Short mmCIF file of C-alpha atoms and ligand atoms in Angstrom, two decimals:
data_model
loop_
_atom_site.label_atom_id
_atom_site.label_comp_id
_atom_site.label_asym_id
_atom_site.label_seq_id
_atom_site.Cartn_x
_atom_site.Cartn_y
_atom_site.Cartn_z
CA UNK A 981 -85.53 124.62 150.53
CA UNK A 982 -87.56 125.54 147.43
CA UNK A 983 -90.98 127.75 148.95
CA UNK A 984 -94.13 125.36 147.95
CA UNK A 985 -97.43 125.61 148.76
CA UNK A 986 -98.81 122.45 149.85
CA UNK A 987 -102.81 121.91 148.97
CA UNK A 988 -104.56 119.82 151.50
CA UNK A 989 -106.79 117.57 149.48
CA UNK A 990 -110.51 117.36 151.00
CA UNK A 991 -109.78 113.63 151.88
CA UNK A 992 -106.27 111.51 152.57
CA UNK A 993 -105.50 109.81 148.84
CA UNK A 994 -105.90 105.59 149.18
CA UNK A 995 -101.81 105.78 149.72
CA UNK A 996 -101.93 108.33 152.30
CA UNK A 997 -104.78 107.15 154.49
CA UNK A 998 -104.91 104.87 157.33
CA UNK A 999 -108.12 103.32 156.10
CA UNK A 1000 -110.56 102.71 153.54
CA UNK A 1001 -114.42 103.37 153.48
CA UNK A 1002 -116.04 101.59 150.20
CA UNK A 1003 -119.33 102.83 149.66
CA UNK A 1004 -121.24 100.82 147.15
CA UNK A 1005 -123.90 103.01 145.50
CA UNK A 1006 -125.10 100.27 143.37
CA UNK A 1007 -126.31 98.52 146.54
CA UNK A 1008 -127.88 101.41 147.59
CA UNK A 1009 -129.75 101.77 144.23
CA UNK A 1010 -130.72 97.94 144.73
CA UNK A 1011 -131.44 98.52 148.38
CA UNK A 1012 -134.22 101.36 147.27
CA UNK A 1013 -135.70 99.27 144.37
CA UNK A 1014 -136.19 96.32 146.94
CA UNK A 1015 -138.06 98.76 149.05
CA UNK A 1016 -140.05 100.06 146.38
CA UNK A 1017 -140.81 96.49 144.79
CA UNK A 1018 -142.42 96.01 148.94
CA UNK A 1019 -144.00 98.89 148.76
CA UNK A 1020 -146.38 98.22 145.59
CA UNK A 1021 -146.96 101.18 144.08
CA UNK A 1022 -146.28 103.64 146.94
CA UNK A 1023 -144.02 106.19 146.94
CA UNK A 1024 -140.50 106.39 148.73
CA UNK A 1025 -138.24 109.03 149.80
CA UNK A 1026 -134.58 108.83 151.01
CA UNK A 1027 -133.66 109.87 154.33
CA UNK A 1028 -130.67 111.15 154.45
CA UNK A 1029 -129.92 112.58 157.91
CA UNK A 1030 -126.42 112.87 159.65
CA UNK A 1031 -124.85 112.92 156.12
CA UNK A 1032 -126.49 110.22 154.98
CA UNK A 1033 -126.06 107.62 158.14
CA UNK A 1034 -122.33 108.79 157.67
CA UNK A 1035 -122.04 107.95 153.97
CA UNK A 1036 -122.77 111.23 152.16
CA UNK A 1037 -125.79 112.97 151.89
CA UNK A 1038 -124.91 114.38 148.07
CA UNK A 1039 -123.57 111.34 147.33
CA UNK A 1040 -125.91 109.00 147.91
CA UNK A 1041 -129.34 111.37 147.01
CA UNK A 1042 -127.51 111.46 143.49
CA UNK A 1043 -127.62 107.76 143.62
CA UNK A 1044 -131.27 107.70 144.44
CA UNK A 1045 -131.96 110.33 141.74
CA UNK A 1046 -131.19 107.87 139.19
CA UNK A 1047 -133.68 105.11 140.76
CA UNK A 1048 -135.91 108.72 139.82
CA UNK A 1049 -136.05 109.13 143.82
CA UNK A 1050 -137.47 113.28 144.36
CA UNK A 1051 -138.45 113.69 147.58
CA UNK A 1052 -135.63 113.66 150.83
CA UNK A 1053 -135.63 113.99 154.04
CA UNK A 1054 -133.05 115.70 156.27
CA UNK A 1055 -133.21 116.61 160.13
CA UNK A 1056 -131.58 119.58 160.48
CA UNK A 1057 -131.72 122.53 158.12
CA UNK A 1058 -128.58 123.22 157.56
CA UNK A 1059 -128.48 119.75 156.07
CA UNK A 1060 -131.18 120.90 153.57
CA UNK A 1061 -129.15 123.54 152.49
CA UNK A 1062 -126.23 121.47 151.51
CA UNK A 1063 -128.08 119.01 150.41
CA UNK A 1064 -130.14 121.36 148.25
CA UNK A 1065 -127.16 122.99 146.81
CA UNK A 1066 -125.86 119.44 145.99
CA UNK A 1067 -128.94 118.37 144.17
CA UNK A 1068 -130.12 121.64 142.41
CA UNK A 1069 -133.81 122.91 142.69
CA UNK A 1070 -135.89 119.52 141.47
CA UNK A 1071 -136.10 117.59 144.63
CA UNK A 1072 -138.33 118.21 147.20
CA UNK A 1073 -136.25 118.03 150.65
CA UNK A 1074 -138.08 118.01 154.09
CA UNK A 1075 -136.24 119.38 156.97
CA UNK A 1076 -138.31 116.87 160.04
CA UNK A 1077 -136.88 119.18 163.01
CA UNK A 1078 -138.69 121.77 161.46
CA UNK A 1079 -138.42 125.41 162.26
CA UNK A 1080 -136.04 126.74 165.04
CA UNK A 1081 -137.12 130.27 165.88
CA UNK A 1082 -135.60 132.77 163.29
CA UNK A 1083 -134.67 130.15 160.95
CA UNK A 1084 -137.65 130.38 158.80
CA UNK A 1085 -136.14 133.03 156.20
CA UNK A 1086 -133.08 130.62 155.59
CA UNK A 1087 -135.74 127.39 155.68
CA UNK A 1088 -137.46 129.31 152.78
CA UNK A 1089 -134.68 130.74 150.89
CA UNK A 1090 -133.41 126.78 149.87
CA UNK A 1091 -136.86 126.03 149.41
CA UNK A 1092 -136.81 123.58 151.88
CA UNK A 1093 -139.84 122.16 153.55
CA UNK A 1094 -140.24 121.98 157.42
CA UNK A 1095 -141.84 119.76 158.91
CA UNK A 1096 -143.94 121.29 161.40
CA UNK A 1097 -144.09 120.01 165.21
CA UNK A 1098 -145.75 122.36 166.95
CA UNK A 1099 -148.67 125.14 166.87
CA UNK A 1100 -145.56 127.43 167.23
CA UNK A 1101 -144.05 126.77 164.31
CA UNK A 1102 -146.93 126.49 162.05
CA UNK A 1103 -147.84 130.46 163.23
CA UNK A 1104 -144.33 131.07 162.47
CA UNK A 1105 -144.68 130.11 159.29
CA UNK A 1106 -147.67 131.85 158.54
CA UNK A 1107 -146.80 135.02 159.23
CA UNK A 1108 -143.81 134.59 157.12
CA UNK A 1109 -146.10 133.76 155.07
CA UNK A 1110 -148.40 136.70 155.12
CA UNK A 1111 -144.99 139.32 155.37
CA UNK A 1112 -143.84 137.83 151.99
CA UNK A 1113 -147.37 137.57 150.33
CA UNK A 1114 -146.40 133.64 149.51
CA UNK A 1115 -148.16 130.38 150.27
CA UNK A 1116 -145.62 128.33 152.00
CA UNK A 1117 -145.06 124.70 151.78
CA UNK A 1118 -144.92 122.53 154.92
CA UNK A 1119 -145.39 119.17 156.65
CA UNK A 1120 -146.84 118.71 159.71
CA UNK A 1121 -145.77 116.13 162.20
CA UNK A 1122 -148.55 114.57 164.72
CA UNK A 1123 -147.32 112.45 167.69
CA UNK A 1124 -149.37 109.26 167.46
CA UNK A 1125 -147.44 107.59 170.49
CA UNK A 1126 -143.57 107.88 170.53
CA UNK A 1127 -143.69 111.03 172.23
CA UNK A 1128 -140.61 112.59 170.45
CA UNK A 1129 -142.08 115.13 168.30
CA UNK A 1130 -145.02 116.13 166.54
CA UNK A 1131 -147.65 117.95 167.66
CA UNK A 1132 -149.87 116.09 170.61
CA UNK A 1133 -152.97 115.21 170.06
CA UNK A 1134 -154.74 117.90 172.33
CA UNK A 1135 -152.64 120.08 170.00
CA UNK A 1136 -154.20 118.85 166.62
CA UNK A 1137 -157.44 119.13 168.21
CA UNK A 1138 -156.94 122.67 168.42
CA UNK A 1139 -155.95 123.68 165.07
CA UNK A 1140 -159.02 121.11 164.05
CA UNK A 1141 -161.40 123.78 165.47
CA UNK A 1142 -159.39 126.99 163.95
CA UNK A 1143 -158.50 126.04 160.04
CA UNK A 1144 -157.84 129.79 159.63
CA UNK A 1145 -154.28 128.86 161.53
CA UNK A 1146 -153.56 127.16 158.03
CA UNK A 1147 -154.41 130.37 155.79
CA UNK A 1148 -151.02 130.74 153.39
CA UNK A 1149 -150.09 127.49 153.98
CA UNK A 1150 -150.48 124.41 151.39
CA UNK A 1151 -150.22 121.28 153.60
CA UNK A 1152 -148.01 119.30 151.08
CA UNK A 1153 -147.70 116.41 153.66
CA UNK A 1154 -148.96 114.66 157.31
CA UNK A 1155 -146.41 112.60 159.01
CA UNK A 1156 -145.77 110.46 162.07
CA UNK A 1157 -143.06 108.04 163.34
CA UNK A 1158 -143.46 104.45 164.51
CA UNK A 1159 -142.03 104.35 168.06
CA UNK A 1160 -141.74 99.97 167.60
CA UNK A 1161 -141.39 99.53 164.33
CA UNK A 1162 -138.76 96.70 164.32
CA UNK A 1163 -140.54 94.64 166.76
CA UNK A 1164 -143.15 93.94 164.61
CA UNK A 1165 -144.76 91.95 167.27
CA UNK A 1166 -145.41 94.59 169.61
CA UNK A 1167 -149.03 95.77 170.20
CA UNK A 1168 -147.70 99.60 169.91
CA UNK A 1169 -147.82 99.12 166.31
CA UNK A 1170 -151.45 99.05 165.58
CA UNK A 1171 -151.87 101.54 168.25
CA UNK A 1172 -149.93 104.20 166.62
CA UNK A 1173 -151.51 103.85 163.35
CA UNK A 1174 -155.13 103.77 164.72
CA UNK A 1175 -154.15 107.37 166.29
CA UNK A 1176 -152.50 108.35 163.37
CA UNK A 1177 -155.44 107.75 161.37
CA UNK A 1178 -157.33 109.42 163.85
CA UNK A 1179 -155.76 112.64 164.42
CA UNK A 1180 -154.67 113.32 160.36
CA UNK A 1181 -158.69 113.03 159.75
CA UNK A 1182 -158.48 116.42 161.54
CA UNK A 1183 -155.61 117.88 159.79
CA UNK A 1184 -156.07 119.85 155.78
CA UNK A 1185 -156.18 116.90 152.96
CA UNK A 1186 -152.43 115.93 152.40
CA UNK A 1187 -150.41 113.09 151.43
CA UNK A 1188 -149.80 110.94 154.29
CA UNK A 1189 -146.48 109.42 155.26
CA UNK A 1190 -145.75 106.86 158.12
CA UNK A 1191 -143.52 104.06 157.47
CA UNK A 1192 -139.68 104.14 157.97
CA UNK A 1193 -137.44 101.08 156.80
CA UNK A 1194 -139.03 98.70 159.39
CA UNK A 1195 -142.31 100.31 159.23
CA UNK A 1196 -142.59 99.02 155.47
CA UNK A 1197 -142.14 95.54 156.77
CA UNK A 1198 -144.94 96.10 158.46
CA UNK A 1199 -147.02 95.27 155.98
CA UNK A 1200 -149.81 97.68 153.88
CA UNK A 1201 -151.44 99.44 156.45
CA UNK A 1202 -148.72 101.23 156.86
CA UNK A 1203 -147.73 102.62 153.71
CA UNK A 1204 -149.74 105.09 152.98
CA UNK A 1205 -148.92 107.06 150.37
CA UNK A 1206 -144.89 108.28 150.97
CA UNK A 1207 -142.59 105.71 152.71
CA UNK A 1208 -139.79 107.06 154.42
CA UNK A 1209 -136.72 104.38 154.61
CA UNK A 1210 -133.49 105.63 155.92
CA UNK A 1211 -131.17 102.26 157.31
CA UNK A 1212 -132.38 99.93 155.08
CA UNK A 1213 -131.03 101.71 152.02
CA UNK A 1214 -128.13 101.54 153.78
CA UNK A 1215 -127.99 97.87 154.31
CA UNK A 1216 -128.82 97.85 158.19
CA UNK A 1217 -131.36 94.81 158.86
CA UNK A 1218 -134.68 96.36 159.11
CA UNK A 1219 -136.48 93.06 160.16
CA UNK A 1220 -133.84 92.45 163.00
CA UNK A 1221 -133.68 88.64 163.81
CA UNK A 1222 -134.52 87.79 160.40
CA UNK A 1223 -132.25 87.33 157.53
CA UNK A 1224 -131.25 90.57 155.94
CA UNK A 1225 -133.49 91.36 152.97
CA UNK A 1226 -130.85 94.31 151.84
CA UNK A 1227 -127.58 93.97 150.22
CA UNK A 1228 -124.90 95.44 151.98
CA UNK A 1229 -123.31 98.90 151.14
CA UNK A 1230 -120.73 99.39 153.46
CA UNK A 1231 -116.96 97.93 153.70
CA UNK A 1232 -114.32 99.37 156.24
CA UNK A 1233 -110.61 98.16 155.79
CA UNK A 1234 -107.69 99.51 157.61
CA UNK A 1235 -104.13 99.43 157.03
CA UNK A 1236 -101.50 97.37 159.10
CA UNK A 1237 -98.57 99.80 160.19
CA UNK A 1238 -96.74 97.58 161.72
CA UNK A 1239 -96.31 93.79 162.65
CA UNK A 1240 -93.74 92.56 165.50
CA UNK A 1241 -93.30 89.14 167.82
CA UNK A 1242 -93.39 89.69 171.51
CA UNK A 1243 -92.61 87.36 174.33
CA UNK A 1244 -94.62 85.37 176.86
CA UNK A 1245 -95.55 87.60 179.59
CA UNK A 1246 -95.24 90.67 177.71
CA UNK A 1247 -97.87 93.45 178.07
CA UNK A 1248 -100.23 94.78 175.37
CA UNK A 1249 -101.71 98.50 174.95
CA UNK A 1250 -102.54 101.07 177.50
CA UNK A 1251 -103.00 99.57 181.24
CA UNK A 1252 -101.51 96.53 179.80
CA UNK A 1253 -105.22 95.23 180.26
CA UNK A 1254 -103.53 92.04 177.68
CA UNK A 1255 -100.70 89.84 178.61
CA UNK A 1256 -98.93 87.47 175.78
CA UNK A 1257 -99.31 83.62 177.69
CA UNK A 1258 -96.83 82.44 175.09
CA UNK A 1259 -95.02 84.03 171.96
CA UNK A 1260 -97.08 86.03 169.77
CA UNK A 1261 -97.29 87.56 166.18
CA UNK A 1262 -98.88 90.67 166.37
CA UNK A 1263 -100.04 94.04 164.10
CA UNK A 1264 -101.00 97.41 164.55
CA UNK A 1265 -103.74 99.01 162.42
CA UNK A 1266 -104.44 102.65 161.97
CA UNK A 1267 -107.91 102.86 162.87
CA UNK A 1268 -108.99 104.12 166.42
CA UNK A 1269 -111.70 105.31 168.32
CA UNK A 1270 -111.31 108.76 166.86
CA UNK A 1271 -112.36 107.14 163.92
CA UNK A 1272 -115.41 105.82 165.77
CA UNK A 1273 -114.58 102.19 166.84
CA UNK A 1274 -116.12 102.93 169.99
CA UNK A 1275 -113.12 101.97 172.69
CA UNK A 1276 -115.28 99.82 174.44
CA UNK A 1277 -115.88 97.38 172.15
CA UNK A 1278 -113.36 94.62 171.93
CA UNK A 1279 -113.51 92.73 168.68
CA UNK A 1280 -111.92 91.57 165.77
CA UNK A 1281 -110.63 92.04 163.00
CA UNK A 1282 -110.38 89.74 159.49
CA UNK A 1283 -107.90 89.09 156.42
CA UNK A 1284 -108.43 86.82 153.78
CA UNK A 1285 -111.79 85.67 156.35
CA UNK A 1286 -109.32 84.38 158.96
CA UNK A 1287 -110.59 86.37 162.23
CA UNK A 1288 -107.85 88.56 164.11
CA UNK A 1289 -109.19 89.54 167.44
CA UNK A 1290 -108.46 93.18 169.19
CA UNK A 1291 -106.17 92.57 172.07
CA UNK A 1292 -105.38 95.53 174.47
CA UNK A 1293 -107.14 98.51 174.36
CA UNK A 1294 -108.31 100.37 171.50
CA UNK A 1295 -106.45 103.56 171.26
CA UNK A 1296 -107.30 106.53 169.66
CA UNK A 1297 -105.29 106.03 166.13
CA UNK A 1298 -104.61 102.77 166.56
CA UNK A 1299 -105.78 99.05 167.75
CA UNK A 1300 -103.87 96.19 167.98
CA UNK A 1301 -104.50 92.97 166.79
CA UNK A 1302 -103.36 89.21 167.65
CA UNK A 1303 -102.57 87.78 164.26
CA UNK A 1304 -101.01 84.34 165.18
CA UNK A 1305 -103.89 82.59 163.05
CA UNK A 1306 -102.34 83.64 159.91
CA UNK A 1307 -98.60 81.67 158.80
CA UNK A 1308 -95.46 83.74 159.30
CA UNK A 1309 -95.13 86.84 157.39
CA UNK A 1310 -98.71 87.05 155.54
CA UNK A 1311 -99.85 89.98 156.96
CA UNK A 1312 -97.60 93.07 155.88
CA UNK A 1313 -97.31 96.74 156.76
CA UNK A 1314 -100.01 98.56 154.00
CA UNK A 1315 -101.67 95.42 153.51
CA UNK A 1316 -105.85 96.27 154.56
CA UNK A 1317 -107.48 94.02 157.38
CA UNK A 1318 -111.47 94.33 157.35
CA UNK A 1319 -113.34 95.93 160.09
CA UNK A 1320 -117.15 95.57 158.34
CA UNK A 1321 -117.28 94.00 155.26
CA UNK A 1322 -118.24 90.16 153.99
CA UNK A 1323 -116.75 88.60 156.80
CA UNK A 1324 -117.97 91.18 159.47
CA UNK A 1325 -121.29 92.31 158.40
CA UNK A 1326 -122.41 95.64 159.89
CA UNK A 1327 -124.88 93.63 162.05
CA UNK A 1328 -122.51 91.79 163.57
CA UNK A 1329 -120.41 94.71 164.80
CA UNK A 1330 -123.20 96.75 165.84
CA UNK A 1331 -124.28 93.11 168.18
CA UNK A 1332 -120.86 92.95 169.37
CA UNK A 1333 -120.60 96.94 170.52
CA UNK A 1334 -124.14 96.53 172.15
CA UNK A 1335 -125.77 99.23 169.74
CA UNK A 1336 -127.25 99.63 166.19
CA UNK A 1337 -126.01 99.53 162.68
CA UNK A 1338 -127.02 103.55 162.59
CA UNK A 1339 -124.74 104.11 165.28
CA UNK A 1340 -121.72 102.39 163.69
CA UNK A 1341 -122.17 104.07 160.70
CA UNK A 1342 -123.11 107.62 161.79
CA UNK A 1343 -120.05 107.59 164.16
CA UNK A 1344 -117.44 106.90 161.44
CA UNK A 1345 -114.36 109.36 161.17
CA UNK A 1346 -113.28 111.53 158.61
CA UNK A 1347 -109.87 110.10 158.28
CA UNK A 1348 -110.67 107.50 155.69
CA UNK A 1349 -110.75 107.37 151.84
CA UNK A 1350 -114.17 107.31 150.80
CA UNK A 1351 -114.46 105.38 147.92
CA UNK A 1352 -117.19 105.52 145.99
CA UNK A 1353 -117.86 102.18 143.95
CA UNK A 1354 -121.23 101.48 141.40
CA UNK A 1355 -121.93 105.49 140.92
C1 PLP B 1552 -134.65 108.71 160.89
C2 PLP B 1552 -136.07 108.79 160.52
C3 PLP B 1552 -136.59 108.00 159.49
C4 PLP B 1552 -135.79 106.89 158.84
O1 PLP B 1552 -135.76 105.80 159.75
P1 PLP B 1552 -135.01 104.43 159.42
O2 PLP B 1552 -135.29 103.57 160.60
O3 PLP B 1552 -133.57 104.78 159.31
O4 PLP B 1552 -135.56 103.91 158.15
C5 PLP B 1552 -137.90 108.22 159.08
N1 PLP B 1552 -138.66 109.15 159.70
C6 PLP B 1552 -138.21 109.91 160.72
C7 PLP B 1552 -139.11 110.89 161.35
C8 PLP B 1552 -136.91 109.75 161.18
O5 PLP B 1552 -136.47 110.46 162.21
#
C-alpha cells in the first residue's frame, strides 16, 4: 500500500453524496426585488439567521449584495463574525440577540451592531464606550406586544426620563417584532404598531424598522423606513393561505441506493410498523432524519412527478419508499427522487410534518451537495 494522504473536501462531491441541495440564488435575488417592488421606496435588509434559514449565510448575503442589499441581520454574534468576514467591512450587520455579558469587545471588534434589549445592555455598551473613547453604534429593540425581547415598555419609560444613559451612543436604529404577522386578520396587529409608535416617540431620533416578510404584507403602516424579510427571500409563503407571491429557491433530491421486490406479508423498516398486502417494488434512498426529515413525518417522495410514498419508518440514513407506481425497472440505484422541489413545494412538506417552512429548512443536514445555481 502506497502512504496517501486523503483530503476531506468541505462537502461530499455530487458522486459521492447521498443527496442534493439546489439552492437557486437567482430566486432569491427575484424573491428580494419582489419585496422591494411591495415595499415602495423603503428600505430592506436580509435576515440571515441560522445560516441563512439553512442555506448559507455568505452565500446568499453575496447574492443580495448584487440586488445592492447593505444592511443584515444575524441573531447570534458569532454569526456576525462569519458573516462579516464573508462580506468584508461595507455592510452593516445587526446582531438582534444583542449583547451577552463580556461579549461586547468581540461585538465591536467585527463592527457589528447589537441590537439592544435591555437597560443592561445599553449601560454595557456605554461604558465600553466611554473605556475606548468611541461612540458606539447600536439598535435598540422595544417589546410592543410579543413579549420575546426588547425592552418593556416600563423599561423605555425609564431611559425616556434619563437621555444621559445614551451619551457615546449613536442610535443608528429602533426595532420591534410583529408577534401575528401572518394572520393578517388578527387585531394584535394594529395593536403592536400603535405601541410601537408609542414607545419609539420616547426613544433618540433613529430609523425605524418593524416589518418582517409577513409584516410587509401588511400593508404601509408597517414599513417604516427598514423592512426586515427573512422566509420570504427564501421562498416560504409569507401570506399563508394565499397563493405564494415568491418563487421558490429550494430543491432537495436524494439518491436511490437500492431497489428490490418483496412478498405479500413481508415487513418493512424498524418495528415492521409496514406490511406488503401483495407484491411490491420498492427503493431505498439515502436521506434520513439525521439529515432532518423529521422521523415523524410520513410522506412521500416524487420522480418524474409520479408520487412515491414513505413506507416504514424513517431511519436515520435512510427511508424507504413504495415505488410500485412507476413501470418495472425505471427507478435505478443513483438515479435522484425529489423530497421539495416542483412537485413537493416546501409548503407542502412543512403542512404535512405539522410545522413551518423555517423549520424544514433550518433543520437540513450537512450531508448533502450544496449546489449553488443563478450566482
Ligand atoms: C427572524 C426575524 C425576522 C425575519 O422574519 P421572517 O418571518 O423570516 O421574515 C425579522 N426580525 C426579527 C426580530 C427576527 O427574529
Amino acid at each position: 500500500m502506497t502512504k496517501s494522504t486523503i483530503h476531506a473536501p468541505a462537502q461530499p462531491d455530487e458522486a459521492a453524496a447521498g443527496a442534493i441541495l439546489t439552492i437557486d440564488l437567482s430566486a432569491i435575488r427575484e424573491n428580494y426585488r419582489r419585496l422591494k417592488a411591495r415595499l415602495d421606496g423603503v428600505a430592506c435588509a436580509g435576515v440571515v439567521k441560522a445560516d441563512g434559514y439553512g442555506l448559507g449565510a455568505v452565500e446568499v448575503a453575496k447574492a443580495l449584495r448584487k440586488e445592492d442589499c447593505d444592511t443584515f441581520f444575524v441573531a447570534h454574534l458569532w454569526e456576525g463574525i462569519v458573516l462579516r468576514a464573508g462580506l468584508g467591512s461595507e455592510p452593516t450587520i445587526f446582531v438582534l440577540h444583542g449583547l451577552l455579558p463580556g461579549s461586547e469587545e468581540e461585538a465591536l471588534d467585527a463592527a457589528l451592531i447589537p441590537v439592544i434589549n435591555s437597560s443592561g445592555q445599553l449601560a454595557a455598551w456605554r461604558k465600553l464606550a466611554q473605556r475606548k473613547g468611541l461612540t458606539l453604534l447600536a439598535a435598540v429593540q422595544v417589546d410592543s406586544g410579543m413579549s420575546r425581547l426588547g425592552m418593556a415598555p416600563v423599561e423605555v419609560e425609564a431611559l425616556a426620563a434619563d437621555p444621559s444613559r445614551f451619551d457615546g451612543i449613536d442610535v443608528r436604529l429602533v426595532m420591534s417584532h410583529l408577534a401575528c404577522a401572518d394572520e393578517p386578520e388578527r387585531d394584535a396587529n394594529e395593536a403592536e404598531r400603535l405601541e410601537f409608535e408609542r414607545l419609539r416617540k420616547m426613544l433618540p431620533p433613529a430609523p425605524v424598522s418593524f416589518a418582517n416578510s409577513s409584516g410587509i404584507f401588511l400593508g404601509k403602516p408597517y414599513h417604516h423606513d427598514l423592512a426586515r424579510p427573512g422566509a420570504a427571500l427564501y421562498g416560504i409563503n409569507p401570506t399563508p393561505g394565499h397563493k405564494n407571491p415568491m418563487l421558490p429557491v429550494v430543491t432537495l433530491e436524494a439518491k436511490v441506493i437500492q431497489t428490490r421486490q418483496i412478498d405479500a406479508g413481508t415487513g418493512v423498516g424498524y418495528g415492521h410498523t409496514f406490511h406488503a398486502t401483495g407484491p411490491l417494488a420498492m427503493a431505498t434512498i439515502a436521506l434520513g432524519y439525521a439529515d432532518g426529515w423529521h422521523r415523524r413525518t410520513s410522506a412521500a417522495a416524487f420522480f418524474d412527478g409520479v408520487e412515491l410514498p414513505f413506507i416504514g419508518r424513517v431511519s436515520m440514513d435512510s427511508i424507504i419508499l413504495d415505488i410500485s407506481a412507476l413501470p418495472d425497472g425505471r427507478l435505478k440505484e443513483g438515479d435522484l427522487v425529489e423530497l421539495i422541489g416542483p412537485s413537493h413545494p416546501l409548503d407542502t412538506v412543512a403542512d404535512v410534518a405539522g410545522t413551518i417552512g423555517y423549520e424544514v429548512l433550518t433543520s437540513l443536514g450537512h450531508r448533502f451537495h450544496r449546489r449553488y445555481i443563478g450566482g
